[in-house]
Amino acid sequence: MATTKEGVHIKGTKKSLPDGWSTYAFRYAIFPTPEQVTKLEKSFGCERKVYNEYVSGLYEYLESIGFESGCIRYKVPNYTTITAKYDYLDKSNDSFVYNDAKMRFFFAFFN
Protein backbone atom coordinates (compact mmCIF):
# COMPACT_ATOMS: atom_id res chain seq x y z
CA MET A 1 0.00 0.00 0.00
CA ALA A 2 1.54 3.30 -1.05
CA THR A 3 1.75 5.99 1.60
CA THR A 4 3.22 9.44 1.93
CA LYS A 5 6.18 10.12 4.19
CA GLU A 6 3.69 10.93 6.95
CA GLY A 7 2.09 7.49 6.60
CA VAL A 8 -1.13 8.65 4.89
CA HIS A 9 -2.52 6.31 2.23
CA ILE A 10 -2.31 7.60 -1.36
CA LYS A 11 -5.66 7.11 -3.13
CA GLY A 12 -5.71 5.06 -6.30
CA THR A 13 -2.63 3.01 -5.54
CA LYS A 14 -2.59 -0.75 -5.50
CA LYS A 15 -3.74 -1.95 -2.13
CA SER A 16 -1.59 -4.74 -0.81
CA LEU A 17 -1.01 -5.51 2.82
CA PRO A 18 2.08 -6.77 4.59
CA ASP A 19 2.19 -10.50 5.34
CA GLY A 20 -0.04 -11.48 8.23
CA TRP A 21 -2.21 -8.33 8.05
CA SER A 22 -5.91 -8.30 7.30
CA THR A 23 -8.54 -5.61 7.07
CA TYR A 24 -11.95 -5.73 8.71
CA ALA A 25 -11.83 -9.41 9.50
CA PHE A 26 -13.36 -11.13 12.47
CA ARG A 27 -12.87 -14.74 13.39
CA TYR A 28 -15.34 -16.49 15.63
CA ALA A 29 -15.21 -19.96 17.04
CA ILE A 30 -18.14 -21.77 18.54
CA PHE A 31 -17.99 -25.00 20.43
CA PRO A 32 -21.54 -26.35 20.57
CA THR A 33 -22.59 -29.28 22.68
CA PRO A 34 -23.75 -32.42 20.84
CA GLU A 35 -27.36 -31.38 21.49
CA GLN A 36 -26.71 -27.93 20.01
CA VAL A 37 -24.99 -29.50 16.99
CA THR A 38 -28.11 -31.55 16.31
CA LYS A 39 -30.33 -28.48 16.65
CA LEU A 40 -28.11 -26.41 14.32
CA GLU A 41 -27.97 -29.15 11.69
CA LYS A 42 -31.74 -29.58 11.84
CA SER A 43 -32.29 -25.83 11.54
CA PHE A 44 -29.97 -25.49 8.54
CA GLY A 45 -31.48 -28.54 6.87
CA CYS A 46 -35.06 -27.40 7.41
CA GLU A 47 -34.29 -23.92 6.10
CA ARG A 48 -32.71 -25.40 2.99
CA LYS A 49 -35.70 -27.70 2.43
CA VAL A 50 -38.17 -24.81 2.71
CA TYR A 51 -36.06 -22.69 0.33
CA ASN A 52 -35.94 -25.55 -2.18
CA GLU A 53 -39.71 -25.93 -1.90
CA TYR A 54 -40.14 -22.23 -2.72
CA VAL A 55 -37.94 -22.65 -5.79
CA SER A 56 -39.76 -25.83 -6.79
CA GLY A 57 -43.12 -24.07 -6.43
CA LEU A 58 -41.94 -21.22 -8.64
CA TYR A 59 -40.76 -23.63 -11.35
CA GLU A 60 -44.06 -25.53 -11.23
CA TYR A 61 -45.97 -22.26 -11.53
CA LEU A 62 -43.88 -21.08 -14.49
CA GLU A 63 -44.30 -24.40 -16.27
CA SER A 64 -48.06 -24.42 -15.65
CA ILE A 65 -48.54 -21.00 -17.30
CA GLY A 66 -46.09 -21.72 -20.12
CA PHE A 67 -43.88 -18.80 -19.16
CA GLU A 68 -41.32 -17.67 -21.72
CA SER A 69 -40.35 -14.12 -20.75
CA GLY A 70 -41.68 -10.98 -19.13
CA CYS A 71 -43.05 -10.06 -15.73
CA ILE A 72 -43.71 -12.88 -13.28
CA ARG A 73 -46.72 -12.61 -11.00
CA TYR A 74 -46.20 -15.32 -8.42
CA LYS A 75 -47.80 -15.42 -5.00
CA VAL A 76 -45.32 -17.06 -2.66
CA PRO A 77 -47.04 -19.47 -0.26
CA ASN A 78 -46.66 -19.11 3.48
CA TYR A 79 -44.17 -21.46 5.09
CA THR A 80 -46.96 -23.13 7.08
CA THR A 81 -48.30 -24.70 3.89
CA ILE A 82 -44.87 -26.19 3.23
CA THR A 83 -44.29 -27.37 6.80
CA ALA A 84 -47.67 -29.12 6.76
CA LYS A 85 -46.45 -31.40 3.93
CA TYR A 86 -43.44 -32.78 5.81
CA ASP A 87 -43.35 -34.28 9.31
CA TYR A 88 -39.77 -33.28 10.04
CA LEU A 89 -40.53 -29.58 9.44
CA ASP A 90 -42.19 -29.28 12.81
CA LYS A 91 -42.61 -26.62 15.48
CA SER A 92 -39.34 -27.53 17.19
CA ASN A 93 -37.69 -25.05 14.82
CA ASP A 94 -38.12 -21.36 15.40
CA SER A 95 -40.21 -19.49 12.83
CA PHE A 96 -37.10 -17.42 12.11
CA VAL A 97 -35.65 -20.42 10.29
CA TYR A 98 -38.59 -20.58 7.89
CA ASN A 99 -38.93 -16.80 7.49
CA ASP A 100 -35.23 -16.58 6.69
CA ALA A 101 -35.71 -19.09 3.88
CA LYS A 102 -38.56 -16.97 2.53
CA MET A 103 -36.48 -13.78 2.73
CA ARG A 104 -33.58 -15.46 0.91
CA PHE A 105 -35.97 -16.68 -1.78
CA PHE A 106 -37.39 -13.17 -2.24
CA PHE A 107 -33.88 -11.74 -2.50
CA ALA A 108 -32.86 -14.32 -5.09
CA PHE A 109 -36.14 -13.91 -6.99
CA PHE A 110 -36.12 -10.13 -7.26
CA ASN A 111 -32.38 -9.60 -7.80
XYZ file of C-alpha atoms in Angstrom:
111
model
C 0.000 0.000 0.000
C 1.536 3.303 -1.055
C 1.748 5.991 1.602
C 3.216 9.441 1.929
C 6.180 10.121 4.186
C 3.691 10.928 6.954
C 2.090 7.485 6.596
C -1.129 8.650 4.895
C -2.522 6.310 2.227
C -2.306 7.597 -1.360
C -5.661 7.114 -3.127
C -5.712 5.055 -6.302
C -2.630 3.010 -5.536
C -2.586 -0.748 -5.497
C -3.735 -1.945 -2.129
C -1.594 -4.744 -0.809
C -1.006 -5.515 2.823
C 2.084 -6.771 4.593
C 2.188 -10.498 5.344
C -0.045 -11.476 8.227
C -2.214 -8.329 8.053
C -5.908 -8.297 7.300
C -8.542 -5.609 7.067
C -11.951 -5.730 8.708
C -11.826 -9.411 9.499
C -13.358 -11.133 12.472
C -12.870 -14.744 13.387
C -15.336 -16.490 15.631
C -15.209 -19.958 17.037
C -18.145 -21.771 18.539
C -17.990 -24.999 20.428
C -21.542 -26.347 20.574
C -22.588 -29.279 22.676
C -23.752 -32.416 20.841
C -27.364 -31.375 21.493
C -26.713 -27.933 20.005
C -24.988 -29.501 16.992
C -28.110 -31.549 16.313
C -30.329 -28.478 16.650
C -28.114 -26.409 14.323
C -27.971 -29.154 11.690
C -31.736 -29.579 11.843
C -32.293 -25.831 11.537
C -29.975 -25.493 8.540
C -31.483 -28.542 6.866
C -35.059 -27.397 7.406
C -34.293 -23.924 6.098
C -32.713 -25.398 2.988
C -35.705 -27.703 2.427
C -38.166 -24.805 2.708
C -36.058 -22.691 0.335
C -35.937 -25.549 -2.182
C -39.712 -25.932 -1.902
C -40.139 -22.233 -2.717
C -37.937 -22.646 -5.793
C -39.760 -25.825 -6.790
C -43.122 -24.073 -6.431
C -41.935 -21.221 -8.639
C -40.757 -23.627 -11.346
C -44.056 -25.532 -11.226
C -45.972 -22.262 -11.530
C -43.884 -21.079 -14.489
C -44.302 -24.403 -16.274
C -48.063 -24.425 -15.649
C -48.542 -21.004 -17.296
C -46.089 -21.721 -20.120
C -43.877 -18.803 -19.158
C -41.317 -17.669 -21.718
C -40.352 -14.117 -20.746
C -41.685 -10.975 -19.128
C -43.051 -10.065 -15.728
C -43.709 -12.883 -13.280
C -46.719 -12.605 -11.001
C -46.201 -15.317 -8.424
C -47.801 -15.417 -5.003
C -45.318 -17.059 -2.658
C -47.039 -19.471 -0.258
C -46.664 -19.109 3.482
C -44.174 -21.458 5.093
C -46.961 -23.133 7.084
C -48.299 -24.697 3.891
C -44.868 -26.186 3.233
C -44.291 -27.373 6.799
C -47.671 -29.123 6.757
C -46.448 -31.400 3.933
C -43.439 -32.784 5.814
C -43.354 -34.277 9.306
C -39.769 -33.277 10.044
C -40.530 -29.578 9.444
C -42.190 -29.282 12.812
C -42.613 -26.625 15.480
C -39.341 -27.526 17.193
C -37.692 -25.054 14.820
C -38.121 -21.364 15.402
C -40.214 -19.491 12.827
C -37.101 -17.416 12.107
C -35.654 -20.424 10.290
C -38.592 -20.581 7.893
C -38.931 -16.804 7.492
C -35.230 -16.581 6.695
C -35.708 -19.089 3.879
C -38.557 -16.971 2.528
C -36.475 -13.784 2.728
C -33.579 -15.464 0.907
C -35.973 -16.678 -1.780
C -37.391 -13.167 -2.240
C -33.880 -11.736 -2.500
C -32.856 -14.324 -5.087
C -36.136 -13.915 -6.986
C -36.116 -10.128 -7.258
C -32.380 -9.599 -7.802
